[in-house]
mmCIF file of C-alpha atoms and ligand atoms in Angstrom:
data_model
loop_
_atom_site.group_PDB
_atom_site.id
_atom_site.type_symbol
_atom_site.label_atom_id
_atom_site.label_comp_id
_atom_site.label_asym_id
_atom_site.label_seq_id
_atom_site.Cartn_x
_atom_site.Cartn_y
_atom_site.Cartn_z
ATOM 1 C CA MET A 1 -17.205 72.381 44.719
ATOM 2 C CA SER A 2 -13.871 71.499 43.230
ATOM 3 C CA THR A 3 -12.043 73.938 45.506
ATOM 4 C CA ARG A 4 -13.030 71.797 48.525
ATOM 5 C CA ARG A 5 -11.324 68.782 47.044
ATOM 6 C CA VAL A 6 -7.966 70.367 46.384
ATOM 7 C CA PRO A 7 -6.592 70.378 49.957
ATOM 8 C CA VAL A 8 -7.395 66.660 50.366
ATOM 9 C CA ILE A 9 -5.526 65.754 47.185
ATOM 10 C CA GLU A 10 -2.559 67.879 48.246
ATOM 11 C CA ARG A 11 -2.443 66.136 51.614
ATOM 12 C CA ILE A 12 -2.409 62.703 49.941
ATOM 13 C CA MET A 13 0.354 63.743 47.553
ATOM 14 C CA GLY A 14 2.329 65.165 50.480
ATOM 15 C CA ALA A 15 2.194 61.879 52.395
ATOM 16 C CA ASN A 16 3.161 59.950 49.275
ATOM 17 C CA ASP A 17 6.159 62.190 48.629
ATOM 18 C CA THR A 18 7.338 61.748 52.237
ATOM 19 C CA GLN A 19 7.122 57.968 51.908
ATOM 20 C CA ALA A 20 8.849 58.118 48.513
ATOM 21 C CA ALA A 21 11.751 60.020 50.087
ATOM 22 C CA ASP A 22 12.014 57.292 52.772
ATOM 23 C CA ASN A 23 12.038 54.603 50.063
ATOM 24 C CA ARG A 24 14.742 56.487 48.183
ATOM 25 C CA ARG A 25 16.903 56.593 51.314
ATOM 26 C CA ILE A 26 16.557 52.811 51.718
ATOM 27 C CA PHE A 27 17.486 52.218 48.050
ATOM 28 C CA ASP A 28 20.505 54.525 48.397
ATOM 29 C CA GLU A 29 21.688 52.789 51.595
ATOM 30 C CA HIS A 30 21.748 49.533 49.635
ATOM 31 C CA GLY A 31 23.398 51.090 46.569
ATOM 32 C CA VAL A 32 20.480 50.045 44.401
ATOM 33 C CA HIS A 33 19.382 52.033 41.354
ATOM 34 C CA VAL A 34 15.600 51.949 40.937
ATOM 35 C CA VAL A 35 13.738 52.388 37.653
ATOM 36 C CA ASN A 36 9.980 53.014 37.635
ATOM 37 C CA ILE A 37 8.526 51.563 34.428
ATOM 38 C CA MET A 38 5.203 52.946 33.226
ATOM 39 C CA ALA A 39 3.171 52.023 30.166
ATOM 40 C CA ALA A 40 -0.228 50.996 28.867
ATOM 41 C CA PRO A 41 -1.251 47.351 29.295
ATOM 42 C CA GLY A 42 0.387 45.214 26.629
ATOM 43 C CA ALA A 43 3.223 47.616 25.768
ATOM 44 C CA GLY A 44 5.716 44.964 26.829
ATOM 45 C CA LYS A 45 6.835 46.003 30.318
ATOM 46 C CA THR A 46 7.391 42.467 31.575
ATOM 47 C CA SER A 47 8.913 41.323 28.268
ATOM 48 C CA LEU A 48 11.395 44.205 28.345
ATOM 49 C CA ILE A 49 12.319 43.411 31.960
ATOM 50 C CA LEU A 50 12.800 39.712 31.143
ATOM 51 C CA GLU A 51 14.902 40.396 28.045
ATOM 52 C CA THR A 52 16.998 42.936 29.975
ATOM 53 C CA VAL A 53 17.599 40.425 32.789
ATOM 54 C CA ARG A 54 18.619 37.793 30.230
ATOM 55 C CA ARG A 55 21.046 40.109 28.414
ATOM 56 C CA LEU A 56 22.716 41.443 31.572
ATOM 57 C CA GLN A 57 23.038 38.081 33.317
ATOM 58 C CA GLY A 58 26.421 37.966 35.041
ATOM 59 C CA GLU A 59 26.998 41.706 34.525
ATOM 60 C CA LEU A 60 24.242 43.365 36.536
ATOM 61 C CA ARG A 61 22.122 41.878 39.310
ATOM 62 C CA ILE A 62 18.526 42.864 38.541
ATOM 63 C CA GLY A 63 15.341 42.469 40.564
ATOM 64 C CA ALA A 64 11.733 43.474 39.997
ATOM 65 C CA ILE A 65 8.802 44.754 41.994
ATOM 66 C CA GLU A 66 5.720 43.881 39.980
ATOM 67 C CA GLY A 67 2.588 45.989 40.290
ATOM 68 C CA ASP A 68 -0.725 44.665 39.010
ATOM 69 C CA VAL A 69 -4.372 45.011 39.903
ATOM 70 C CA ALA A 70 -4.465 41.231 40.492
ATOM 71 C CA SER A 71 -2.469 38.002 39.968
ATOM 72 C CA THR A 72 1.196 37.010 40.342
ATOM 73 C CA VAL A 73 1.608 36.139 36.656
ATOM 74 C CA ASP A 74 4.385 38.675 35.980
ATOM 75 C CA THR A 75 6.259 37.909 39.200
ATOM 76 C CA ASP A 76 6.235 34.208 38.320
ATOM 77 C CA LYS A 77 7.686 35.031 34.875
ATOM 78 C CA VAL A 78 10.483 37.216 36.272
ATOM 79 C CA ARG A 79 11.407 34.627 38.923
ATOM 80 C CA ALA A 80 11.460 31.950 36.224
ATOM 81 C CA GLY A 81 13.837 34.270 34.332
ATOM 82 C CA GLY A 82 16.234 34.048 37.271
ATOM 83 C CA ALA A 83 15.668 37.386 39.005
ATOM 84 C CA PRO A 84 14.250 38.060 42.460
ATOM 85 C CA ALA A 85 10.751 39.512 42.231
ATOM 86 C CA VAL A 86 7.943 40.489 44.543
ATOM 87 C CA GLN A 87 4.318 41.174 43.672
ATOM 88 C CA ILE A 88 2.160 44.093 44.709
ATOM 89 C CA ASN A 89 -1.547 43.621 44.026
ATOM 90 C CA THR A 90 -3.364 46.933 44.156
ATOM 91 C CA GLY A 91 -6.780 45.262 44.432
ATOM 92 C CA GLY A 92 -8.294 47.548 41.805
ATOM 93 C CA GLY A 93 -5.994 50.525 42.273
ATOM 94 C CA CYS A 94 -4.834 51.941 38.944
ATOM 95 C CA HIS A 95 -1.300 52.982 40.032
ATOM 96 C CA LEU A 96 1.351 52.084 42.589
ATOM 97 C CA ASP A 97 2.005 54.382 45.538
ATOM 98 C CA ALA A 98 5.084 54.780 47.713
ATOM 99 C CA LYS A 99 3.540 53.002 50.706
ATOM 100 C CA GLN A 100 2.826 49.867 48.687
ATOM 101 C CA VAL A 101 6.444 49.850 47.503
ATOM 102 C CA ALA A 102 7.677 50.315 51.105
ATOM 103 C CA GLN A 103 5.653 47.289 52.213
ATOM 104 C CA SER A 104 6.977 45.166 49.355
ATOM 105 C CA LEU A 105 10.558 45.888 50.473
ATOM 106 C CA ASN A 106 10.012 43.798 53.624
ATOM 107 C CA GLU A 107 10.291 40.696 51.463
ATOM 108 C CA PHE A 108 12.746 41.964 48.863
ATOM 109 C CA PRO A 109 16.489 41.052 48.912
ATOM 110 C CA LEU A 110 17.890 44.552 48.316
ATOM 111 C CA ASP A 111 21.406 43.389 49.247
ATOM 112 C CA GLU A 112 21.420 40.943 46.344
ATOM 113 C CA VAL A 113 20.670 43.368 43.517
ATOM 114 C CA ASP A 114 22.233 46.392 41.763
ATOM 115 C CA LEU A 115 19.179 47.556 39.873
ATOM 116 C CA VAL A 116 15.459 47.172 40.546
ATOM 117 C CA PHE A 117 12.667 47.650 38.056
ATOM 118 C CA ILE A 118 9.342 48.678 39.509
ATOM 119 C CA GLU A 119 6.737 47.597 36.962
ATOM 120 C CA ASN A 120 3.845 49.969 37.514
ATOM 121 C CA VAL A 121 0.180 49.159 36.873
ATOM 122 C CA GLY A 122 -0.614 49.315 33.133
ATOM 123 C CA ASN A 123 -1.981 52.821 32.726
ATOM 124 C CA LEU A 124 -0.792 55.984 30.919
ATOM 125 C CA ILE A 125 -2.590 58.460 33.169
ATOM 126 C CA CYS A 126 -1.984 58.494 36.926
ATOM 127 C CA PRO A 127 1.175 56.401 37.685
ATOM 128 C CA VAL A 128 3.378 59.339 36.652
ATOM 129 C CA GLY A 129 1.746 61.445 39.400
ATOM 130 C CA PHE A 130 2.982 59.190 42.236
ATOM 131 C CA ALA A 131 6.670 59.131 43.161
ATOM 132 C CA LEU A 132 7.789 55.743 44.489
ATOM 133 C CA GLY A 133 11.339 56.616 45.512
ATOM 134 C CA GLU A 134 12.761 55.726 42.111
ATOM 135 C CA HIS A 135 15.889 57.326 40.649
ATOM 136 C CA THR A 136 14.800 57.009 37.035
ATOM 137 C CA ARG A 137 11.468 57.028 35.259
ATOM 138 C CA VAL A 138 10.947 55.147 32.033
ATOM 139 C CA ALA A 139 7.848 54.929 29.866
ATOM 140 C CA ILE A 140 7.298 52.325 27.183
ATOM 141 C CA SER A 141 5.290 52.908 24.029
ATOM 142 C CA SER A 142 4.751 50.103 21.581
ATOM 143 C CA VAL A 143 4.242 50.305 17.843
ATOM 144 C CA PRO A 144 0.770 48.637 17.873
ATOM 145 C CA GLU A 145 -0.537 51.370 20.205
ATOM 146 C CA GLY A 146 -0.175 53.904 17.379
ATOM 147 C CA ASP A 147 1.916 57.062 17.092
ATOM 148 C CA ASP A 148 -0.710 59.478 18.436
ATOM 149 C CA LYS A 149 -0.442 58.679 22.165
ATOM 150 C CA PRO A 150 1.766 61.692 23.057
ATOM 151 C CA TYR A 151 -1.088 63.958 21.909
ATOM 152 C CA LYS A 152 -3.525 62.166 24.207
ATOM 153 C CA TYR A 153 -1.333 61.577 27.271
ATOM 154 C CA PRO A 154 1.303 64.357 27.191
ATOM 155 C CA LYS A 155 1.969 64.310 30.939
ATOM 156 C CA ILE A 156 3.684 60.927 31.030
ATOM 157 C CA TYR A 157 5.917 61.715 28.036
ATOM 158 C CA ALA A 158 6.859 65.067 29.560
ATOM 159 C CA ASN A 159 7.797 63.590 32.945
ATOM 160 C CA VAL A 160 10.033 60.589 32.268
ATOM 161 C CA ASP A 161 13.797 60.316 31.756
ATOM 162 C CA ALA A 162 13.549 57.837 28.922
ATOM 163 C CA LEU A 163 11.071 56.325 26.514
ATOM 164 C CA VAL A 164 11.453 52.814 25.146
ATOM 165 C CA ILE A 165 9.672 52.439 21.797
ATOM 166 C CA ASN A 166 8.978 48.719 21.799
ATOM 167 C CA LYS A 167 8.020 46.215 19.081
ATOM 168 C CA ILE A 168 9.818 48.068 16.258
ATOM 169 C CA ASP A 169 9.941 44.719 14.422
ATOM 170 C CA LEU A 170 6.268 45.477 13.601
ATOM 171 C CA LEU A 171 7.015 48.825 11.912
ATOM 172 C CA PRO A 172 6.776 47.367 8.354
ATOM 173 C CA TYR A 173 3.224 46.168 9.046
ATOM 174 C CA LEU A 174 1.658 49.105 10.889
ATOM 175 C CA PRO A 175 1.049 52.794 10.137
ATOM 176 C CA PHE A 176 3.484 54.091 12.763
ATOM 177 C CA ASP A 177 5.740 57.011 11.744
ATOM 178 C CA LEU A 178 8.789 56.523 13.972
ATOM 179 C CA GLU A 179 10.458 59.800 12.973
ATOM 180 C CA ALA A 180 7.326 61.894 13.538
ATOM 181 C CA PHE A 181 6.655 60.090 16.826
ATOM 182 C CA GLN A 182 10.147 60.806 18.162
ATOM 183 C CA LYS A 183 9.881 64.446 17.089
ATOM 184 C CA LEU A 184 6.548 64.797 18.886
ATOM 185 C CA VAL A 185 7.937 63.236 22.078
ATOM 186 C CA ARG A 186 10.971 65.539 21.982
ATOM 187 C CA SER A 187 8.676 68.547 21.595
ATOM 188 C CA LEU A 188 7.132 67.566 24.951
ATOM 189 C CA ASN A 189 10.434 66.613 26.584
ATOM 190 C CA PRO A 190 13.625 67.875 24.889
ATOM 191 C CA ASP A 191 15.970 65.966 27.253
ATOM 192 C CA ILE A 192 14.317 62.554 26.975
ATOM 193 C CA GLU A 193 16.393 59.492 26.002
ATOM 194 C CA LEU A 194 14.735 57.476 23.240
ATOM 195 C CA PHE A 195 15.313 53.756 22.787
ATOM 196 C CA PRO A 196 13.578 52.143 19.811
ATOM 197 C CA VAL A 197 13.854 48.403 20.499
ATOM 198 C CA SER A 198 12.529 44.984 19.671
ATOM 199 C CA CYS A 199 12.649 42.330 22.379
ATOM 200 C CA VAL A 200 12.040 39.777 19.609
ATOM 201 C CA THR A 201 14.848 40.639 17.144
ATOM 202 C CA GLY A 202 17.103 42.316 19.744
ATOM 203 C CA GLU A 203 17.402 45.482 17.645
ATOM 204 C CA GLY A 204 18.230 48.500 19.816
ATOM 205 C CA MET A 205 18.649 46.452 22.980
ATOM 206 C CA ASP A 206 22.392 47.133 23.338
ATOM 207 C CA ALA A 207 21.830 50.900 23.637
ATOM 208 C CA TRP A 208 19.159 50.310 26.277
ATOM 209 C CA THR A 209 21.201 47.887 28.383
ATOM 210 C CA SER A 210 24.348 50.100 28.168
ATOM 211 C CA TRP A 211 22.317 53.043 29.427
ATOM 212 C CA LEU A 212 21.040 50.988 32.372
ATOM 213 C CA GLN A 213 24.546 49.766 33.198
ATOM 214 C CA ASN A 214 25.784 53.361 33.334
ATOM 215 C CA LEU A 215 22.926 54.323 35.656
ATOM 216 C CA ALA A 216 23.653 51.418 37.986
ATOM 217 C CA ARG A 217 27.385 52.116 37.948
ATOM 218 C CA ALA A 218 26.780 55.710 39.013
ATOM 219 C CA GLU A 219 24.931 54.466 42.124
HETATM 220 MG MG1 MG B 1 3.428 43.081 32.927
HETATM 221 ZN ZN1 ZN B 2 -4.322 55.583 39.456
#
């Protein structure tokens, strides 16, 4: 039974990869570096984007493509933070695909930005399986989620360029072993960049924003 399904899935992935390559060409033509941000709901994707925009104001022009099942809440927040943003509502879909991103570009001012965050739908499972045309993939884990997530969702940790470990200001209050967590993540992905940060205290944010600036400069 399952063997019948495989060709269909491969065909869908093939079409998505073709569209992702088209998106990538458009981003490159505009000299824009694109970062696909993936995380569970509540890990702090929008907060990290907002704090990054605030810290790099005047140094790097940042925009955001916000993916959610419903609502424009996050897009409203990013626009209020002074960055151009466009919303994709997946209408129940649990991940963004390359076609949705392509459609969102019709109303996105690519000429006015140097770096674009694509905030994926909050989900640790399937977003990592769909290329969007991004140059860089970043996952966010947050301290309240617990330090066992890499055991449960190894694929996302193994297939991103960087991991932001958010809400480290809560480490004194929660049973999260930061050293063991980082070791576990590196066992899945030896080349991964790790950024323990707090958007509240600002700890670790300089390393994160410097890394982004270098990525954008290389574009
Ligand atoms: Mg969000
Ligand atoms: Zn999905």
